[in-house]
mmCIF file of C-alpha atoms in Angstrom:
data_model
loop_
_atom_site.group_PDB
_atom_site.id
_atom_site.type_symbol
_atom_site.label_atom_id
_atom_site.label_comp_id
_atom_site.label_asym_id
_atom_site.label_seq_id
_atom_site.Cartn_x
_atom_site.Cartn_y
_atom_site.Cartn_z
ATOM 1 C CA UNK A 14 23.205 35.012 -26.308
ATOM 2 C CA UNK A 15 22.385 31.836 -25.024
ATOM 3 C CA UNK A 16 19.173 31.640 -25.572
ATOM 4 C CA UNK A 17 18.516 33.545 -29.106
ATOM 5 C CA UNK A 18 21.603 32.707 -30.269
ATOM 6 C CA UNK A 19 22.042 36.488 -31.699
ATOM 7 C CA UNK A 20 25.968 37.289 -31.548
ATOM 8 C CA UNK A 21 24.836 41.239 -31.051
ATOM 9 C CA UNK A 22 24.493 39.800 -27.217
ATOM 10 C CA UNK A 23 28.126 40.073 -26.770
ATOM 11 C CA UNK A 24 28.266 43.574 -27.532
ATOM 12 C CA UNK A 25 25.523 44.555 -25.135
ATOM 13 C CA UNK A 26 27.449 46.383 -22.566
ATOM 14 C CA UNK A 27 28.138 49.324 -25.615
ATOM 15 C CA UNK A 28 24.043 49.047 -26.499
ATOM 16 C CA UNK A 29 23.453 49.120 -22.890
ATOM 17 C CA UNK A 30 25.327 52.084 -22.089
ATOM 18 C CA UNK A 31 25.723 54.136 -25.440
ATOM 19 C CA UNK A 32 22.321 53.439 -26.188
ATOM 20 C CA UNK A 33 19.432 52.276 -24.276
ATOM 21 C CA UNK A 34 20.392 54.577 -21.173
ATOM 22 C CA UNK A 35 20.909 58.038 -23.128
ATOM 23 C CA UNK A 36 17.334 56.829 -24.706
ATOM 24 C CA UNK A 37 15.710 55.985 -21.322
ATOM 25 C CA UNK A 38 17.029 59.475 -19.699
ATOM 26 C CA UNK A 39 15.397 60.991 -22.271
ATOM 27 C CA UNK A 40 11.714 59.145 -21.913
ATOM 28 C CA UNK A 41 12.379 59.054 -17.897
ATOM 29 C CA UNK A 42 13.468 62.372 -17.246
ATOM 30 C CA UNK A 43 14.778 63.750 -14.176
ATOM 31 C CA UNK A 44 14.379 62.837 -10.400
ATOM 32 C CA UNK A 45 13.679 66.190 -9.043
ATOM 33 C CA UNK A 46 13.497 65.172 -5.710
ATOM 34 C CA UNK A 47 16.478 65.252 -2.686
ATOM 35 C CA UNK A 48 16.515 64.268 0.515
ATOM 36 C CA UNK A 49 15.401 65.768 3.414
ATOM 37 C CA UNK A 50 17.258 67.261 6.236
ATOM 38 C CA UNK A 51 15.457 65.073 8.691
ATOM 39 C CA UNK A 52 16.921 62.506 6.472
ATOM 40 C CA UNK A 53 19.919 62.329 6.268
ATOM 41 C CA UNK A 54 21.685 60.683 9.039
ATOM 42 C CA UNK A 55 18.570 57.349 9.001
ATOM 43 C CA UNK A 56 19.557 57.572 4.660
ATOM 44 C CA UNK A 57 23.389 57.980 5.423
ATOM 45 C CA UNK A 58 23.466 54.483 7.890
ATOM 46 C CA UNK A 59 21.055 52.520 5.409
ATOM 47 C CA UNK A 60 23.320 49.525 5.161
ATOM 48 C CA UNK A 61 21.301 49.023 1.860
ATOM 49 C CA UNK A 62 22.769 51.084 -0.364
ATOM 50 C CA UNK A 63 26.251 50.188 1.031
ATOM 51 C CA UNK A 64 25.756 46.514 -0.310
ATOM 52 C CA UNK A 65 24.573 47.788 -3.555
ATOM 53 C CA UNK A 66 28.583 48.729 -3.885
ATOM 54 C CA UNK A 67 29.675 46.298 -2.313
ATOM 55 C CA UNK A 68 28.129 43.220 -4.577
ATOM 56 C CA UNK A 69 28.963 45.191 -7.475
ATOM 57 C CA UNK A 70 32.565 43.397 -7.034
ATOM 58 C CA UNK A 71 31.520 39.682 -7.127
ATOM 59 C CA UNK A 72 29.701 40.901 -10.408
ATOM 60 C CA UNK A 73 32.355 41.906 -12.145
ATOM 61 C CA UNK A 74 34.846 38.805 -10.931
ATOM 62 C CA UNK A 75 32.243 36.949 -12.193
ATOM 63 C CA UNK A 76 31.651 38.710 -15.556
ATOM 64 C CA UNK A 77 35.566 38.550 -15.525
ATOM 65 C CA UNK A 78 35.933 34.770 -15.072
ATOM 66 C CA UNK A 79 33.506 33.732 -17.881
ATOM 67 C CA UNK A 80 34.693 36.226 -20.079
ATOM 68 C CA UNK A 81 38.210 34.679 -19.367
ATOM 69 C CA UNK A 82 36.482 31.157 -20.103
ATOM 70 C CA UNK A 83 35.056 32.489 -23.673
ATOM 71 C CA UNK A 84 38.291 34.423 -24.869
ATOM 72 C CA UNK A 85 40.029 31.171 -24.433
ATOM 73 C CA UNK A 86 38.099 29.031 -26.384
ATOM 74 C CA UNK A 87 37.502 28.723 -30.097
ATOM 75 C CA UNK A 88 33.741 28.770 -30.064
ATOM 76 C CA UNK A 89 33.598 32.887 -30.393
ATOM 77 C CA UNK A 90 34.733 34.893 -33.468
ATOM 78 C CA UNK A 91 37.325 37.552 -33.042
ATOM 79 C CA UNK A 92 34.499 40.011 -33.563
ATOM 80 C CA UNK A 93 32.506 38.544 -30.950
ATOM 81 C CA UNK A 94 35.451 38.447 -28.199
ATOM 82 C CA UNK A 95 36.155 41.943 -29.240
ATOM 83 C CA UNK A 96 32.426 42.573 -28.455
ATOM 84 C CA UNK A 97 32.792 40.674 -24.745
ATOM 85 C CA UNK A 98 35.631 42.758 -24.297
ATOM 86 C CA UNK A 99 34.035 46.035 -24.781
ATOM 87 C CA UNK A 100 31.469 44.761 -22.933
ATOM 88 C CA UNK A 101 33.442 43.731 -19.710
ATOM 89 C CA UNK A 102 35.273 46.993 -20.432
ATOM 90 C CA UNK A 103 31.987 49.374 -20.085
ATOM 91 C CA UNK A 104 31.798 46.963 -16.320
ATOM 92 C CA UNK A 105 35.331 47.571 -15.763
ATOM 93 C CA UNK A 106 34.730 50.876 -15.882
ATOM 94 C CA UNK A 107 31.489 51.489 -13.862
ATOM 95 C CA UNK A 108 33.588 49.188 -11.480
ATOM 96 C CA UNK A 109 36.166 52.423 -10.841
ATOM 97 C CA UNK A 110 33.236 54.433 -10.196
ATOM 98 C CA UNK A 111 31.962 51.585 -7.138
ATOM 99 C CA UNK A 112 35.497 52.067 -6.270
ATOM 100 C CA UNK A 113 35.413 55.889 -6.536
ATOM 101 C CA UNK A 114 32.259 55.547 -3.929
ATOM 102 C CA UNK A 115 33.783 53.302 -1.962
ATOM 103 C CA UNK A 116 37.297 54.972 -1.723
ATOM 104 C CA UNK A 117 35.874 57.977 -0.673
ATOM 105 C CA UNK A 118 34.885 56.179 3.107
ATOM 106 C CA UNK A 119 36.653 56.374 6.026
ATOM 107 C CA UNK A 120 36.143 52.742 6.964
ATOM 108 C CA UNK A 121 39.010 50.188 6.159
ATOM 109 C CA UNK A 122 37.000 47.704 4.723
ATOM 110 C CA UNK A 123 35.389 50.264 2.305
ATOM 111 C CA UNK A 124 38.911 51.318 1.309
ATOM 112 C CA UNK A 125 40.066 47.701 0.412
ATOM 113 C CA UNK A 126 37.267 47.162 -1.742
ATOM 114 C CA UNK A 127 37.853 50.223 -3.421
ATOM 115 C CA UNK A 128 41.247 48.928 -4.441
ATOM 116 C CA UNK A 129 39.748 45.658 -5.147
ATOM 117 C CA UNK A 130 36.753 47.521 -7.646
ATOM 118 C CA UNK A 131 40.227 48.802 -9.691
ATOM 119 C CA UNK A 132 41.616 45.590 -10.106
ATOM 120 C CA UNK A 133 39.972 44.645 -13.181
ATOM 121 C CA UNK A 134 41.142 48.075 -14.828
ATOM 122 C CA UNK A 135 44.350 48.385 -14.002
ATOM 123 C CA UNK A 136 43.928 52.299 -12.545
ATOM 124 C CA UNK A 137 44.935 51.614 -8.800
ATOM 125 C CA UNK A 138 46.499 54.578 -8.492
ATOM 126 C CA UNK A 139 43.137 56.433 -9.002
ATOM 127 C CA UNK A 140 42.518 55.391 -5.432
ATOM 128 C CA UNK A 141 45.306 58.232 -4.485
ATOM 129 C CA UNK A 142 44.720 60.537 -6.721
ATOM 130 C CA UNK A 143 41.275 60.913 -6.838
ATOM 131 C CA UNK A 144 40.611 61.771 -2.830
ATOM 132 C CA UNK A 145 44.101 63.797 -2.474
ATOM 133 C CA UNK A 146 44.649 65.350 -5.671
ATOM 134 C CA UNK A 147 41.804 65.656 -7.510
ATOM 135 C CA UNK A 148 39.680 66.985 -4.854
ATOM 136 C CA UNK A 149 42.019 69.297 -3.608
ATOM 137 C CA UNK A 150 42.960 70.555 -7.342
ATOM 138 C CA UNK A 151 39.414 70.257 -8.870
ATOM 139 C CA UNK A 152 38.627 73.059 -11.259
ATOM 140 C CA UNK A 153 41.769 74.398 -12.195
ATOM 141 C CA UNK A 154 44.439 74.315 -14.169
ATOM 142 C CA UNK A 155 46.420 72.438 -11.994
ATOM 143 C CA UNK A 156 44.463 69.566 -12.328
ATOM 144 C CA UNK A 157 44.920 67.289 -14.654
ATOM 145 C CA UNK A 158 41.355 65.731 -14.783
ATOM 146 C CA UNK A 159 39.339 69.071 -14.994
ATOM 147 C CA UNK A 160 38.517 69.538 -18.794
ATOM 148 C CA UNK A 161 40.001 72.700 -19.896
ATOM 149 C CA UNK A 162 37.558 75.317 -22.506
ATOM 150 C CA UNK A 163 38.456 74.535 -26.225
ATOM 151 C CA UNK A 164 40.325 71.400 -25.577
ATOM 152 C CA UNK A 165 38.740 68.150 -27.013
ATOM 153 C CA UNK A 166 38.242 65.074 -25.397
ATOM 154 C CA UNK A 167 41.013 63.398 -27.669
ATOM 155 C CA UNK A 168 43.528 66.042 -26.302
ATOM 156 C CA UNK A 169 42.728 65.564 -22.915
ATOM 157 C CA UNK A 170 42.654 61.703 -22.549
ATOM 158 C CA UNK A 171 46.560 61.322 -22.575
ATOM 159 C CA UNK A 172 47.054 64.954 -20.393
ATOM 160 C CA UNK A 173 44.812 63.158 -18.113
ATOM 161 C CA UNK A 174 45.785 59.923 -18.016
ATOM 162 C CA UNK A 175 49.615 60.796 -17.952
ATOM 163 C CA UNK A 176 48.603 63.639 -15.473
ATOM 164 C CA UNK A 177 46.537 61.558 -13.140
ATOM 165 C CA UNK A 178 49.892 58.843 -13.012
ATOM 166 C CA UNK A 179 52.712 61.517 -12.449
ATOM 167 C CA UNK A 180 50.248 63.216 -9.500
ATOM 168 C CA UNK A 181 49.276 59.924 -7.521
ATOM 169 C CA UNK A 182 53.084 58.654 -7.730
ATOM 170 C CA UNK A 183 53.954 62.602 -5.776
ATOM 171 C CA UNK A 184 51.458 62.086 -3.166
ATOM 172 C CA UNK A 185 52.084 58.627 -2.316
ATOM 173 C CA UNK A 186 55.715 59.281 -2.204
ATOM 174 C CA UNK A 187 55.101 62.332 0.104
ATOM 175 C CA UNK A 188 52.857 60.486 2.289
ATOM 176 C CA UNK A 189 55.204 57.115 2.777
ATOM 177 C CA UNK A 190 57.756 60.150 3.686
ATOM 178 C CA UNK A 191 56.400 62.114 6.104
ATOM 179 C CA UNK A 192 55.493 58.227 7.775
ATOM 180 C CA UNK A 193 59.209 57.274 6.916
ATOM 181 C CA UNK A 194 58.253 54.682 4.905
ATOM 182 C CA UNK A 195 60.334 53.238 1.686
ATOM 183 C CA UNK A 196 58.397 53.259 -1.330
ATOM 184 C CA UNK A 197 58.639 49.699 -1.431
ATOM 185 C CA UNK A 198 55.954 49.195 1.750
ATOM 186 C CA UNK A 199 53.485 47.069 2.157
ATOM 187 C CA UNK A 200 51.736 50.288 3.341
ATOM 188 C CA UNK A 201 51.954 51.821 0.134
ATOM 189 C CA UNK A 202 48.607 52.228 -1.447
ATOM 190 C CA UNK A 203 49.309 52.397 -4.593
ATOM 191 C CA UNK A 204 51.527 49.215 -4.567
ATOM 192 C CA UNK A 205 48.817 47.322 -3.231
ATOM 193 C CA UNK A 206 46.231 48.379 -5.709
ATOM 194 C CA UNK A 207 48.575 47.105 -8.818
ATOM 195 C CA UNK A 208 49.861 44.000 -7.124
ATOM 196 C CA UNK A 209 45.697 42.915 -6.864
ATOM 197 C CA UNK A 210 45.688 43.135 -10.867
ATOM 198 C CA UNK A 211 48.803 41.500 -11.212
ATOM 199 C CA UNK A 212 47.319 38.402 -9.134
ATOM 200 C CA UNK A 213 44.037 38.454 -10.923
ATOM 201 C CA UNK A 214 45.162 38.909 -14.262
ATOM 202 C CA UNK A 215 47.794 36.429 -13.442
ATOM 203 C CA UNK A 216 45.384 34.189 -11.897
ATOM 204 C CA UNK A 217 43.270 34.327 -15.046
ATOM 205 C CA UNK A 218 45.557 33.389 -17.438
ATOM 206 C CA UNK A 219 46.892 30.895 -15.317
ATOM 207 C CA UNK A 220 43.568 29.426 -15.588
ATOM 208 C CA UNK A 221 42.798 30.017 -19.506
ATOM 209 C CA UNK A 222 45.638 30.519 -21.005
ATOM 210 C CA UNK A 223 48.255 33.886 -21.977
ATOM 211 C CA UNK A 224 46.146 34.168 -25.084
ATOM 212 C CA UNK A 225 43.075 35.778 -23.018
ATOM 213 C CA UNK A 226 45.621 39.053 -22.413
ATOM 214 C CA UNK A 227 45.041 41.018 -25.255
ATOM 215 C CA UNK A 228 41.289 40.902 -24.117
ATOM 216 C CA UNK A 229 42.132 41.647 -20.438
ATOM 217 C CA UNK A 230 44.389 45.163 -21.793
ATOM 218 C CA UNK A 231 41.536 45.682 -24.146
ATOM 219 C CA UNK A 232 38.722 45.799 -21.724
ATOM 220 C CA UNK A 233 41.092 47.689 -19.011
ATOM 221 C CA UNK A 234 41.781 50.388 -21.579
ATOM 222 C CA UNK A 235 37.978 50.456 -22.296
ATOM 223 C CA UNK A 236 37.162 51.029 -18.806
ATOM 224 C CA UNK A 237 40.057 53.638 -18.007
ATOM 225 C CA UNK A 238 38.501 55.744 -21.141
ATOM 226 C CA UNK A 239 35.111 55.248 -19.988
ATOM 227 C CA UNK A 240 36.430 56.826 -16.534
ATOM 228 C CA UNK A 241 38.547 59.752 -17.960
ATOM 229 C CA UNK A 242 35.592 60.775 -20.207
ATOM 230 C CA UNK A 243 33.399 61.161 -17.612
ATOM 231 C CA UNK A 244 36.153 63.279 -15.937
ATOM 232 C CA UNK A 245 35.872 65.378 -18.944
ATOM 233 C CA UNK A 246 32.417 66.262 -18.875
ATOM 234 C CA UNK A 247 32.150 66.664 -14.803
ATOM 235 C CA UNK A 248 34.257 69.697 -15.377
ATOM 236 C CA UNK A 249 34.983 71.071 -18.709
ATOM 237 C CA UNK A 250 35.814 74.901 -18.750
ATOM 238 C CA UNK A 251 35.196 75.618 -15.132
ATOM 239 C CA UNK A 252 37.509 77.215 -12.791
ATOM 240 C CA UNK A 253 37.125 78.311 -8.979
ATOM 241 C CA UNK A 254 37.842 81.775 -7.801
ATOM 242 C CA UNK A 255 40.650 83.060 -6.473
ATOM 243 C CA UNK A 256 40.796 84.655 -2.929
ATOM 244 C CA UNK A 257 42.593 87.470 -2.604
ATOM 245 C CA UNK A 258 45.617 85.710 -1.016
ATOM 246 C CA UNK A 259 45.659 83.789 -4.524
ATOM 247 C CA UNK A 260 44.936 80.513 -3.372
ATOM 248 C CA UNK A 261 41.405 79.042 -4.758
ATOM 249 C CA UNK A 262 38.385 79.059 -2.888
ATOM 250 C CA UNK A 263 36.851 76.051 -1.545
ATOM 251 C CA UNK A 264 34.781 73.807 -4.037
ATOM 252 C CA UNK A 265 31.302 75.018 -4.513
ATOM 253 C CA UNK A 266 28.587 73.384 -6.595
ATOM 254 C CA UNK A 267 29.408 75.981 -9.280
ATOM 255 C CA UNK A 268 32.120 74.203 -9.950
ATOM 256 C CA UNK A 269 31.155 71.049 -11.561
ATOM 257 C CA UNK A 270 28.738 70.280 -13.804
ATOM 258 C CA UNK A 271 25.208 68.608 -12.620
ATOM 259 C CA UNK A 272 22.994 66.457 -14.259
ATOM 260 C CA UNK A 273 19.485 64.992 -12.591
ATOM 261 C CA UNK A 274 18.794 62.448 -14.786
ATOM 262 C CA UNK A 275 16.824 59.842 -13.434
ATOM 263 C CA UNK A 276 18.265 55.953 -14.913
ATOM 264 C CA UNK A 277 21.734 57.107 -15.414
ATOM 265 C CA UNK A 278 22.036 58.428 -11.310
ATOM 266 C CA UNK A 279 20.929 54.662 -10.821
ATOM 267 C CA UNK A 280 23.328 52.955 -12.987
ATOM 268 C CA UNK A 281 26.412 55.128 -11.291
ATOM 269 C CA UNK A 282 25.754 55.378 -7.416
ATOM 270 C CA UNK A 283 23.763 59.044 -8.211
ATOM 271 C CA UNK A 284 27.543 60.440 -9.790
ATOM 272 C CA UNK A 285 25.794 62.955 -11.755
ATOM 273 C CA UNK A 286 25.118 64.739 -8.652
ATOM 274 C CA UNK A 287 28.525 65.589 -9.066
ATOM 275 C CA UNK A 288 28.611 69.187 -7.587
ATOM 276 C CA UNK A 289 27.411 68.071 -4.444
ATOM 277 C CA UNK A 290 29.898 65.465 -4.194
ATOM 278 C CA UNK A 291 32.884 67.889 -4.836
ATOM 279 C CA UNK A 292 31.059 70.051 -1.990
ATOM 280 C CA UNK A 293 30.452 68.070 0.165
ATOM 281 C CA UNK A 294 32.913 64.728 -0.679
ATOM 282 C CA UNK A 295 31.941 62.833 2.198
ATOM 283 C CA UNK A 296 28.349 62.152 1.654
ATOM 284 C CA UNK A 297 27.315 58.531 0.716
ATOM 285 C CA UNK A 298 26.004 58.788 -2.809
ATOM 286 C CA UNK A 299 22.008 58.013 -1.511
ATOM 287 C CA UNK A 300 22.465 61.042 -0.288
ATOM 288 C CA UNK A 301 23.617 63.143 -2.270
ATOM 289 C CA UNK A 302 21.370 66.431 -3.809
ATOM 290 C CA UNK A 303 20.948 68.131 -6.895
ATOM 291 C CA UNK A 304 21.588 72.250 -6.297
ATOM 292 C CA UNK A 305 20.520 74.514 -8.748
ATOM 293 C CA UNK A 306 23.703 76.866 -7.777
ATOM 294 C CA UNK A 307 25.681 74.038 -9.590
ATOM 295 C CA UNK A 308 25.718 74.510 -13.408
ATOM 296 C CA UNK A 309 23.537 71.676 -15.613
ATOM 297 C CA UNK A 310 24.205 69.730 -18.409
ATOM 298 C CA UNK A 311 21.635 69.282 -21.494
ATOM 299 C CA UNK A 312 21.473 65.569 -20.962
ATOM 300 C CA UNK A 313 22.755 62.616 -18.943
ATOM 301 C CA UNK A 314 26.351 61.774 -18.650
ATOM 302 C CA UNK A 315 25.672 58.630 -20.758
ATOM 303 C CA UNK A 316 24.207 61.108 -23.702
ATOM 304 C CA UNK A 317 27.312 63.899 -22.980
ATOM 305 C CA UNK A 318 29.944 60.846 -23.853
ATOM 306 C CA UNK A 319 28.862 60.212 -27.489
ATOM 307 C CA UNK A 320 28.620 64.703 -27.257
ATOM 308 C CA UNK A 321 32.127 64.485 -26.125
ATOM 309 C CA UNK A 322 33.419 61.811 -28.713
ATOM 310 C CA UNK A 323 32.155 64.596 -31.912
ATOM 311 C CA UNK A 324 34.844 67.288 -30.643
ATOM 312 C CA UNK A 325 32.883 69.975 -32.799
ATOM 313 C CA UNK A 326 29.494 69.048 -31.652
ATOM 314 C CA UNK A 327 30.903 68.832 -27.944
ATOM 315 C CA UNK A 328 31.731 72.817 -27.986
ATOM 316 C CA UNK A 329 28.565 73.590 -29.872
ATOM 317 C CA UNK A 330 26.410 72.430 -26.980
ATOM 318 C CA UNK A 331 28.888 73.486 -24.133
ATOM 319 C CA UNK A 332 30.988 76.087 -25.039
ATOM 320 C CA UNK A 333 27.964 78.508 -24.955
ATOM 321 C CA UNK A 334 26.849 77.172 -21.702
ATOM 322 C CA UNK A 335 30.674 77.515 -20.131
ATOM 323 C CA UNK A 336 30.147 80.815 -21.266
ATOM 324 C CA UNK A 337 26.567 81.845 -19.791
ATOM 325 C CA UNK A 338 27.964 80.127 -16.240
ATOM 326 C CA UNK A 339 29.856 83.062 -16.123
ATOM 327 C CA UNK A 340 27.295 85.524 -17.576
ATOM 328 C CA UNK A 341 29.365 85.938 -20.492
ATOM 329 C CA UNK A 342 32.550 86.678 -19.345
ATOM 330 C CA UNK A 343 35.384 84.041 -20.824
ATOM 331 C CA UNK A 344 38.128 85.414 -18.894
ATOM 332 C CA UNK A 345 36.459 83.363 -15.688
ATOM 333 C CA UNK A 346 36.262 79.620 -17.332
ATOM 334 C CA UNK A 347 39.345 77.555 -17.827
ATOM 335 C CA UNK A 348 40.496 78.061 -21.229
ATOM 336 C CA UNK A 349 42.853 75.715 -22.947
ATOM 337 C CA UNK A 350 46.315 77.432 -22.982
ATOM 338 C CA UNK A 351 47.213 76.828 -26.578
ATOM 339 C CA UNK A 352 43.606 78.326 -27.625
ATOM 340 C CA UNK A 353 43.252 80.958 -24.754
ATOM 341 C CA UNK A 354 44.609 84.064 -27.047
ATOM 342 C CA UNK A 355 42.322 82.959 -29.922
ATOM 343 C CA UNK A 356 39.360 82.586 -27.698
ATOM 344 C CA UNK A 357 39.792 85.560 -25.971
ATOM 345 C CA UNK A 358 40.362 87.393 -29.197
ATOM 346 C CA UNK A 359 37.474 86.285 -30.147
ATOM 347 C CA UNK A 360 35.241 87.635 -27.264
ATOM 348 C CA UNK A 361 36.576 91.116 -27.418
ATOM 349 C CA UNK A 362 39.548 90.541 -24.700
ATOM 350 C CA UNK A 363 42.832 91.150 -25.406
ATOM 351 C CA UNK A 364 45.889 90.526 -23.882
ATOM 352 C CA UNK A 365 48.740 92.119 -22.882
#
């Protein structure tokens, strides 16, 4: 922007994202190679691709501060701060997914800056619920961040969002219990993930003014959307097997959707290997691997979020492949409960 002068700079974060990668993924390809065996542990201890996440943080304070700066002043249009803030807010949110990578360690450095990645969005929380109830709930209808077969993205955004809340507030209350802790601890993980956006948001507008707010909620919203999409799409329709105790079977690569894609793996820490993370959740992301057990998607994750947006385009392209996952037989995926008579209706199964 500074040096054309073109205000369609401000809004680069959406081109970036929405369109230059899904264009790029499809002139690239996909990697189609993994990591050897012999590998692994020399890949794993790289200390390389740990400070890839970990400068992703100064980044976004950064990106944060002089966006802060801008928003203040009266040299931008409303349009234009609107663009910065979408643009910060497409940051924000590949900020939660540094943090996602970086909560999922077992070192306590790693685990602050996790909570420090999820300051700019406001989604601390996600730091609980991601590694103890997503993981363990993944792929069923318990979980509120598996997409469900037949239910739009616009219906599961709030089930989601609300979901995800309601679940990390139970498992950080548990936890703090079993340690006889208060909820009001300084050991409460949840508590100290908020209280870092209060200071920085505090901070900021301590420093600019109260007027930058609306642009700090606006680009936190944008990232927390950007998140839960993806959530959509990692997942949508499947649903683990039962053993014949009735409890679900451990997570297998089957159970999340897989994409190879070569330039939107490097843009998000290799995410799209997804069903290899859910299999194996405590791999770095270098080394993470692309199974052909594990059901694929049609494009990248950046193409499947502008699918996802067009509900009826969505289940053109991924209902049918939901149902050939489970060589044709609906009663296996995870159907929507308010659409689960129709659709079964519809493939020749009825209920009792």
């Amino acid at each position: 922007m500074l040096h054309t002068g073109l205000t369609i700079f401000w809004w680069i974060g959406p081109i970036i994202v929405l369109g230059v990668i899904p264009l790029l993924d499809q002139l690239v390809g996909e990697d189609g190679s993994n990591p050897r065996d012999e590998d692994y542990e020399l890949l794993s201890n790289d200390r390389y691709y740990r400070w890839c996440t970990y400068l992703f943080l100064p980044i976004q304070l950064l990106g944060l501060i002089l966006a802060g700066y801008l928003w203040s002043g009266d040299e931008l249009s409303v349009a234009d701060k609107l663009g910065l803030a979408s643009t910060l807010g497409l940051v924000s949110g590949i900020g939660i997914n540094a943090a996602h990578e970086l909560g999922h360690r077992v070192e306590s450095l790693e685990r602050w800056l996790a909570k420090i990645a999820l300051a700019q969005s406001g989604y601390g929380h996600f730091f609980v619920e991601h590694n103890r109830g997503h993981h363990m709930r993944v792929a069923t209808p318990e979980d509120p961040a598996s997409g469900r077969l037949g239910e739009s993205l616009w219906e599961f955004l709030p089930r989601s969002v609300s979901g995800g809340f309601r679940s990390a507030i139970r498992l950080e209350r548990a936890r703090l219990a079993r340690r006889e802790l208060r909820w009001w601890s300084v050991h409460n993980h949840i508590l100290q993930a908020w209280s870092m956006t209060v200071v920085l948001f505090a901070a900021l507008m301590a420093a600019f003014g109260v007027e930058i707010l609306p642009y700090l909620l606006l680009q936190a919203v944008i990232g927390v959307m950007l998140l839960e999409t993806v959530n959509y799409v990692e997942h949508y329709g499947l649903l683990r097997e039962r053993r014949p105790s009735g409890r679900y079977r451990r997570c297998s690569p089957r159970d999340s959707w897989n994409s190879d894609r070569l330039v939107t793996n490097i843009f998000l820490f290799h995410l799209q290997r997804h069903s290899d993370h859910h299999a194996n959740p405590g791999r770095r992301y270098q080394t993470l691997r692309s199974s052909q057990q594990a059901p694929q998607l049609p494009a990248g994750y950046a193409t499947m979020l502008l699918l996802a947006a067009v509900p009826p385009l969505w289940r053109r392209v991924m209902d049918p492949r939901v149902l050939a996952h489970y060589g044709g037989d609906i009663t296996l995926a995870n159907i929507a409960p308010r659409r689960r008579v129709r659709m079964l209706a519809r493939h020749g199964v009825t209920t009792a």
